[in-house]
Each structure stands twice: as C-alpha cells, then as structure tokens.
mmCIF file of C-alpha atoms in Angstrom:
data_model
loop_
_atom_site.group_PDB
_atom_site.id
_atom_site.type_symbol
_atom_site.label_atom_id
_atom_site.label_comp_id
_atom_site.label_asym_id
_atom_site.label_seq_id
_atom_site.Cartn_x
_atom_site.Cartn_y
_atom_site.Cartn_z
ATOM 1 C CA GLU A 1 -11.242 13.478 7.625
ATOM 2 C CA VAL A 2 -7.907 11.705 7.892
ATOM 3 C CA GLN A 3 -5.490 13.870 5.265
ATOM 4 C CA LEU A 4 -2.030 12.665 4.403
ATOM 5 C CA VAL A 5 0.060 15.036 1.961
ATOM 6 C CA GLU A 6 3.211 14.295 0.784
ATOM 7 C CA SER A 7 6.210 16.280 -0.769
ATOM 8 C CA GLY A 8 9.613 17.031 -1.445
ATOM 9 C CA GLY A 9 9.827 14.509 -4.146
ATOM 10 C CA GLY A 10 12.018 15.857 -7.523
ATOM 11 C CA LEU A 11 14.665 14.567 -9.970
ATOM 12 C CA VAL A 12 17.605 13.642 -8.468
ATOM 13 C CA GLN A 13 20.820 12.188 -9.490
ATOM 14 C CA PRO A 14 22.295 8.470 -8.788
ATOM 15 C CA GLY A 15 23.993 8.634 -5.648
ATOM 16 C CA GLY A 16 21.890 11.917 -4.464
ATOM 17 C CA SER A 17 19.860 12.341 -1.595
ATOM 18 C CA LEU A 18 16.137 13.272 -0.840
ATOM 19 C CA ARG A 19 13.778 14.185 1.812
ATOM 20 C CA LEU A 20 10.430 13.524 1.850
ATOM 21 C CA SER A 21 7.847 14.573 4.376
ATOM 22 C CA CYS A 22 3.794 13.482 4.574
ATOM 23 C CA ALA A 23 1.763 16.287 6.685
ATOM 24 C CA ALA A 24 -0.715 14.422 8.151
ATOM 25 C CA SER A 25 -4.508 16.010 10.008
ATOM 26 C CA GLY A 26 -7.945 14.929 10.914
ATOM 27 C CA PHE A 27 -6.187 12.314 13.356
ATOM 28 C CA THR A 28 -4.358 11.794 16.350
ATOM 29 C CA PHE A 29 -0.987 11.310 14.476
ATOM 30 C CA SER A 30 0.834 10.316 17.718
ATOM 31 C CA ARG A 31 -1.585 7.102 17.930
ATOM 32 C CA TYR A 32 -0.493 5.606 14.651
ATOM 33 C CA TRP A 33 2.381 3.508 13.287
ATOM 34 C CA MET A 34 3.051 4.412 9.337
ATOM 35 C CA HIS A 35 4.319 3.145 6.855
ATOM 36 C CA TRP A 36 6.124 4.283 3.372
ATOM 37 C CA VAL A 37 4.893 2.429 0.337
ATOM 38 C CA ARG A 38 6.177 3.013 -3.083
ATOM 39 C CA GLN A 39 5.156 1.934 -6.339
ATOM 40 C CA ALA A 40 7.307 2.023 -9.665
ATOM 41 C CA PRO A 41 5.444 2.735 -12.817
ATOM 42 C CA GLY A 42 3.444 -0.116 -14.522
ATOM 43 C CA LYS A 43 4.640 -1.616 -11.316
ATOM 44 C CA ARG A 44 3.191 -3.294 -8.178
ATOM 45 C CA LEU A 45 3.195 -1.876 -4.519
ATOM 46 C CA VAL A 46 6.209 -2.638 -3.039
ATOM 47 C CA TRP A 47 6.342 -1.611 1.300
ATOM 48 C CA VAL A 48 9.672 0.401 2.157
ATOM 49 C CA SER A 49 9.517 1.280 5.592
ATOM 50 C CA ARG A 50 7.508 1.552 8.804
ATOM 51 C CA ILE A 51 7.836 3.177 12.238
ATOM 52 C CA ASN A 52 6.044 2.881 15.378
ATOM 53 C CA SER A 53 3.801 4.750 17.312
ATOM 54 C CA ASP A 54 6.546 6.670 19.392
ATOM 55 C CA GLY A 55 9.233 6.484 16.754
ATOM 56 C CA SER A 56 11.625 4.046 18.737
ATOM 57 C CA SER A 57 11.402 1.419 16.430
ATOM 58 C CA THR A 58 11.802 1.085 12.794
ATOM 59 C CA SER A 59 12.091 -1.438 10.033
ATOM 60 C CA TYR A 60 12.619 -1.080 6.684
ATOM 61 C CA ALA A 61 13.069 -3.518 3.194
ATOM 62 C CA ASP A 62 16.472 -4.964 2.468
ATOM 63 C CA SER A 63 16.547 -2.808 -0.776
ATOM 64 C CA VAL A 64 16.521 0.123 1.302
ATOM 65 C CA LYS A 65 18.294 -0.795 4.420
ATOM 66 C CA GLY A 66 21.284 1.227 5.310
ATOM 67 C CA ARG A 67 20.089 4.350 2.925
ATOM 68 C CA PHE A 68 16.678 5.258 3.578
ATOM 69 C CA THR A 69 15.750 6.408 7.257
ATOM 70 C CA ILE A 70 11.940 6.657 8.324
ATOM 71 C CA SER A 71 11.643 9.495 11.185
ATOM 72 C CA ARG A 72 8.461 11.180 12.604
ATOM 73 C CA ASP A 73 7.620 14.949 14.673
ATOM 74 C CA ASP A 74 4.639 14.186 16.390
ATOM 75 C CA ALA A 75 4.701 18.053 17.167
ATOM 76 C CA LYS A 76 4.406 19.366 13.501
ATOM 77 C CA ASN A 77 2.233 16.189 12.544
ATOM 78 C CA THR A 78 4.992 15.067 9.942
ATOM 79 C CA LEU A 79 6.494 11.907 8.496
ATOM 80 C CA TYR A 80 9.668 11.618 7.114
ATOM 81 C CA LEU A 81 11.639 9.534 4.387
ATOM 82 C CA GLN A 82 15.291 10.420 4.364
ATOM 83 C CA MET A 83 16.816 9.086 1.127
ATOM 84 C CA ASN A 84 20.629 8.698 0.103
ATOM 85 C CA SER A 85 22.742 7.094 -2.297
ATOM 86 C CA LEU A 86 19.508 6.949 -4.572
ATOM 87 C CA ARG A 87 19.770 4.556 -7.214
ATOM 88 C CA ASP A 88 17.829 4.315 -10.891
ATOM 89 C CA GLU A 89 15.600 1.625 -9.175
ATOM 90 C CA ASP A 90 14.417 4.269 -6.561
ATOM 91 C CA THR A 91 12.230 5.896 -9.315
ATOM 92 C CA ALA A 92 8.999 5.134 -7.972
ATOM 93 C CA VAL A 93 5.398 7.204 -6.590
ATOM 94 C CA TYR A 94 6.141 7.184 -2.969
ATOM 95 C CA TYR A 95 3.240 7.084 -0.291
ATOM 96 C CA CYS A 96 2.887 7.504 3.321
ATOM 97 C CA ALA A 97 0.241 5.435 4.679
ATOM 98 C CA ARG A 98 -1.322 4.848 7.801
ATOM 99 C CA ASP A 99 -1.697 1.071 9.602
ATOM 100 C CA PRO A 100 -4.585 1.741 11.775
ATOM 101 C CA THR A 101 -4.196 -0.929 14.414
ATOM 102 C CA VAL A 102 -0.484 -2.438 14.314
ATOM 103 C CA ALA A 103 -2.003 -4.538 11.578
ATOM 104 C CA ALA A 104 0.617 -3.706 8.797
ATOM 105 C CA TYR A 105 -2.310 -2.837 6.196
ATOM 106 C CA PHE A 106 -2.909 0.631 5.553
ATOM 107 C CA ASP A 107 -6.419 2.419 5.694
ATOM 108 C CA SER A 108 -5.195 6.211 4.443
ATOM 109 C CA TRP A 109 -3.254 7.093 1.936
ATOM 110 C CA GLY A 110 -1.155 10.081 0.618
ATOM 111 C CA GLN A 111 -1.590 11.566 -2.821
ATOM 112 C CA GLY A 112 2.023 10.297 -3.253
ATOM 113 C CA THR A 113 4.891 12.026 -4.451
ATOM 114 C CA LEU A 114 6.992 11.144 -7.630
ATOM 115 C CA VAL A 115 10.819 10.618 -6.741
ATOM 116 C CA THR A 116 12.967 10.539 -10.220
ATOM 117 C CA VAL A 117 16.389 9.021 -9.829
ATOM 118 C CA SER A 118 18.237 9.805 -13.198
ATOM 119 C CA SER A 119 21.292 11.476 -15.017
ATOM 120 C CA GLU B 1 9.612 -13.812 1.280
ATOM 121 C CA THR B 2 6.185 -14.336 0.563
ATOM 122 C CA VAL B 3 5.000 -13.956 -3.419
ATOM 123 C CA MET B 4 1.770 -13.113 -3.630
ATOM 124 C CA THR B 5 0.268 -13.947 -7.561
ATOM 125 C CA GLN B 6 -2.961 -12.545 -8.628
ATOM 126 C CA SER B 7 -5.312 -14.166 -11.260
ATOM 127 C CA PRO B 8 -6.114 -13.073 -13.904
ATOM 128 C CA VAL B 9 -4.327 -10.187 -15.052
ATOM 129 C CA THR B 10 -7.054 -8.582 -16.844
ATOM 130 C CA LEU B 11 -10.595 -9.102 -16.337
ATOM 131 C CA SER B 12 -13.066 -7.907 -18.531
ATOM 132 C CA VAL B 13 -17.008 -7.918 -16.859
ATOM 133 C CA SER B 14 -20.247 -6.522 -17.959
ATOM 134 C CA PRO B 15 -21.533 -4.094 -15.690
ATOM 135 C CA GLY B 16 -24.122 -6.118 -12.969
ATOM 136 C CA GLU B 17 -22.174 -8.857 -13.824
ATOM 137 C CA ARG B 18 -19.657 -10.573 -11.160
ATOM 138 C CA ALA B 19 -16.125 -10.470 -11.065
ATOM 139 C CA THR B 20 -14.129 -12.789 -8.943
ATOM 140 C CA LEU B 21 -10.255 -12.193 -8.175
ATOM 141 C CA SER B 22 -7.712 -14.128 -7.096
ATOM 142 C CA CYS B 23 -4.921 -13.952 -4.798
ATOM 143 C CA ARG B 24 -2.484 -16.975 -3.630
ATOM 144 C CA ALA B 25 0.421 -16.500 -1.334
ATOM 145 C CA SER B 26 3.355 -18.757 -1.448
ATOM 146 C CA GLN B 27 3.589 -19.622 2.219
ATOM 147 C CA SER B 28 0.289 -19.344 4.493
ATOM 148 C CA VAL B 29 -0.960 -15.774 5.456
ATOM 149 C CA THR B 30 -3.559 -17.283 8.026
ATOM 150 C CA ASN B 31 -6.414 -14.460 7.481
ATOM 151 C CA LYS B 32 -3.723 -11.657 7.022
ATOM 152 C CA LEU B 33 -4.730 -10.172 4.074
ATOM 153 C CA ALA B 34 -6.239 -7.179 2.507
ATOM 154 C CA TRP B 35 -7.408 -6.076 -0.653
ATOM 155 C CA TYR B 36 -7.081 -2.551 -2.660
ATOM 156 C CA GLN B 37 -8.559 -0.499 -5.262
ATOM 157 C CA GLN B 38 -6.383 1.786 -7.023
ATOM 158 C CA LYS B 39 -7.539 3.878 -10.119
ATOM 159 C CA PRO B 40 -5.028 5.614 -12.551
ATOM 160 C CA GLY B 41 -3.270 8.694 -11.069
ATOM 161 C CA GLN B 42 -4.838 7.632 -7.552
ATOM 162 C CA ALA B 43 -3.392 6.567 -4.168
ATOM 163 C CA PRO B 44 -4.963 2.965 -3.370
ATOM 164 C CA ARG B 45 -8.003 2.630 -0.901
ATOM 165 C CA LEU B 46 -8.009 -0.148 1.429
ATOM 166 C CA LEU B 47 -11.392 -2.351 0.380
ATOM 167 C CA ILE B 48 -10.931 -5.355 2.869
ATOM 168 C CA TYR B 49 -8.820 -6.405 5.451
ATOM 169 C CA ASP B 50 -8.219 -9.838 7.485
ATOM 170 C CA ALA B 51 -9.321 -11.176 4.205
ATOM 171 C CA SER B 52 -12.999 -10.560 4.631
ATOM 172 C CA THR B 53 -13.839 -7.293 6.247
ATOM 173 C CA ARG B 54 -14.990 -4.645 4.634
ATOM 174 C CA ALA B 55 -12.909 -1.323 5.309
ATOM 175 C CA THR B 56 -15.336 1.649 6.369
ATOM 176 C CA GLY B 57 -16.731 3.057 3.506
ATOM 177 C CA ILE B 58 -17.061 0.419 1.196
ATOM 178 C CA PRO B 59 -20.222 -0.729 -0.593
ATOM 179 C CA ALA B 60 -21.711 -4.009 0.086
ATOM 180 C CA ARG B 61 -20.924 -5.866 -3.203
ATOM 181 C CA PHE B 62 -17.289 -6.112 -2.213
ATOM 182 C CA SER B 63 -16.478 -9.497 -0.068
ATOM 183 C CA GLY B 64 -13.246 -10.961 0.670
ATOM 184 C CA SER B 65 -13.049 -14.823 1.756
ATOM 185 C CA GLY B 66 -10.338 -16.972 2.107
ATOM 186 C CA SER B 67 -7.620 -18.059 4.554
ATOM 187 C CA GLY B 68 -4.099 -19.616 4.372
ATOM 188 C CA THR B 69 -3.140 -19.400 0.738
ATOM 189 C CA GLU B 70 -5.587 -19.130 -1.592
ATOM 190 C CA PHE B 71 -8.201 -15.632 -1.500
ATOM 191 C CA THR B 72 -10.718 -14.488 -3.190
ATOM 192 C CA LEU B 73 -12.685 -11.046 -3.852
ATOM 193 C CA THR B 74 -15.726 -11.074 -5.516
ATOM 194 C CA ILE B 75 -17.629 -8.021 -6.829
ATOM 195 C CA SER B 76 -21.158 -9.023 -6.725
ATOM 196 C CA SER B 77 -22.814 -6.645 -9.415
ATOM 197 C CA LEU B 78 -19.575 -4.564 -11.115
ATOM 198 C CA GLN B 79 -20.631 -1.092 -11.578
ATOM 199 C CA SER B 80 -18.874 1.439 -14.291
ATOM 200 C CA GLU B 81 -16.690 2.614 -11.335
ATOM 201 C CA ASP B 82 -14.870 -0.452 -10.057
ATOM 202 C CA SER B 83 -13.093 -0.578 -13.061
ATOM 203 C CA ALA B 84 -9.638 -0.093 -11.608
ATOM 204 C CA ILE B 85 -6.480 -2.569 -10.575
ATOM 205 C CA TYR B 86 -6.839 -4.409 -7.645
ATOM 206 C CA TYR B 87 -4.244 -5.767 -5.374
ATOM 207 C CA CYS B 88 -4.119 -7.826 -2.486
ATOM 208 C CA GLN B 89 -1.314 -7.400 0.379
ATOM 209 C CA GLN B 90 -0.274 -9.823 3.309
ATOM 210 C CA CYS B 91 0.251 -8.482 6.359
ATOM 211 C CA ILE B 92 1.657 -11.615 8.437
ATOM 212 C CA ASN B 93 4.930 -12.281 7.017
ATOM 213 C CA TRP B 94 7.835 -9.695 7.047
ATOM 214 C CA PRO B 95 8.166 -7.893 4.538
ATOM 215 C CA TRP B 96 5.024 -7.341 3.817
ATOM 216 C CA THR B 97 4.440 -7.918 -0.272
ATOM 217 C CA PHE B 98 1.864 -7.332 -2.288
ATOM 218 C CA GLY B 99 0.480 -9.009 -5.593
ATOM 219 C CA GLN B 100 1.201 -7.772 -9.049
ATOM 220 C CA GLY B 101 -2.469 -6.691 -9.572
ATOM 221 C CA THR B 102 -5.960 -7.517 -11.240
ATOM 222 C CA LYS B 103 -7.299 -4.999 -13.700
ATOM 223 C CA VAL B 104 -10.488 -5.020 -14.141
ATOM 224 C CA GLU B 105 -12.528 -3.492 -17.296
ATOM 225 C CA ILE B 106 -16.011 -3.077 -17.839
ATOM 226 C CA LYS B 107 -16.848 -4.992 -20.694
#
C-alpha cells in the first residue's frame, strides 16, 4: 500500500524557516516525480513545487520561488521542502503527492502537515 | 496562468439522484484534466484523470467528460458517502492549477 507521511509543520514567525519531510513507503520512491501542494484554510489547492525522479530538475510556483527548495533522498525514501523567509500567506496545510506518470496529476497524497506563520 | 472555474459553488442532491459538476478552463487544456474528491480533514483523492479515465478503485458511478475548456464530472447515483468538495485540476499548462471547488451536499 502506498503511504506518504508528512511531518515538520508547526508555528513559525514571519521571516522564519521550516523544513517539511514526506516519508514514502509501499512503492519504489526513486522512480517517481513528487510534488508539494498546499491548501490555506477554506481555500483551493495550490501547486507549490515538483522534483523529477532523479532529483536533477525542480520547479516552483512564482509565489515561493527563491524562498522554498524541494529535494529528495532516495536512500531514505523521503521528500523534503525547505521553506525560508516565511510569510503570513504561506500559512496552509502542505501535502506531498505522487505523480504516477509525469503527467502532473496526483494519484497518492499524504495526510498533510499544517504550517502556521504568525507573530 | 490557466484559471480554473467550477460551478456551481454548492450542489444539493438527493440520494440516488444524479449530480453534475462543471469545470471551465481559461484556455485549452486538451484532455489534461483531473478531478479530486476531498472530505473534511482529509487529503484529496484522485477520481478521474485525462478528463475521463477513472482512477484505480473509483466506483463506476463517477464519470468525467469534456475537452478543451469545458469539463463535467457526473455522479450518476449519489450516495451519502459522496458528500465532499470536488476539485478539478489542469495538468498541461505550467503552473498546474486547481478550481475553487464544488461542495456536494446530500439533500
């Protein structure tokens, strides 16, 4: 069974940093592109970032470019999102999601981790 | 950016009746359109991809149609467990974008 388990969320002050992790199991993690998607309370889903299967290519939404960094450790079956210079508007539940065919839709999601940016 | 607009915002349907949800894209996304179901406090679940292909394990009462800029998700006979918010997502124009959701309520 495919499982994605996020961790690392919490309360952080504006300008602060957090690193999110997503532990994957039940599939060959190294073969898949992976994404981060976020959802502010009561709002729509928003794509944040993606990384290809070997980690050599990444892309970011304009709203996080230059502040967030996506990475992966295939030996640990783990996806990461380093978030720096956090802003109030980054407050959201962050989901990691698997891209099954490099087609930018998401067939498996984690349960999400809440990031709250507030002073 | 491709803007995805869903209608209606809320849909109230009796059990056993048909529910029809719409999604419009601001520019063509060919057939690269996915639908997700999200229940309160849960992660989204993939229902449909490539506009009309059901994901693994999704009941046959869920079907998708459309191409270009106009898409439809149909739930042929609504069950109580189908109460949720449904999102469409375009998967072809970067950045990939979602609609604002349609909330399906059981009447």
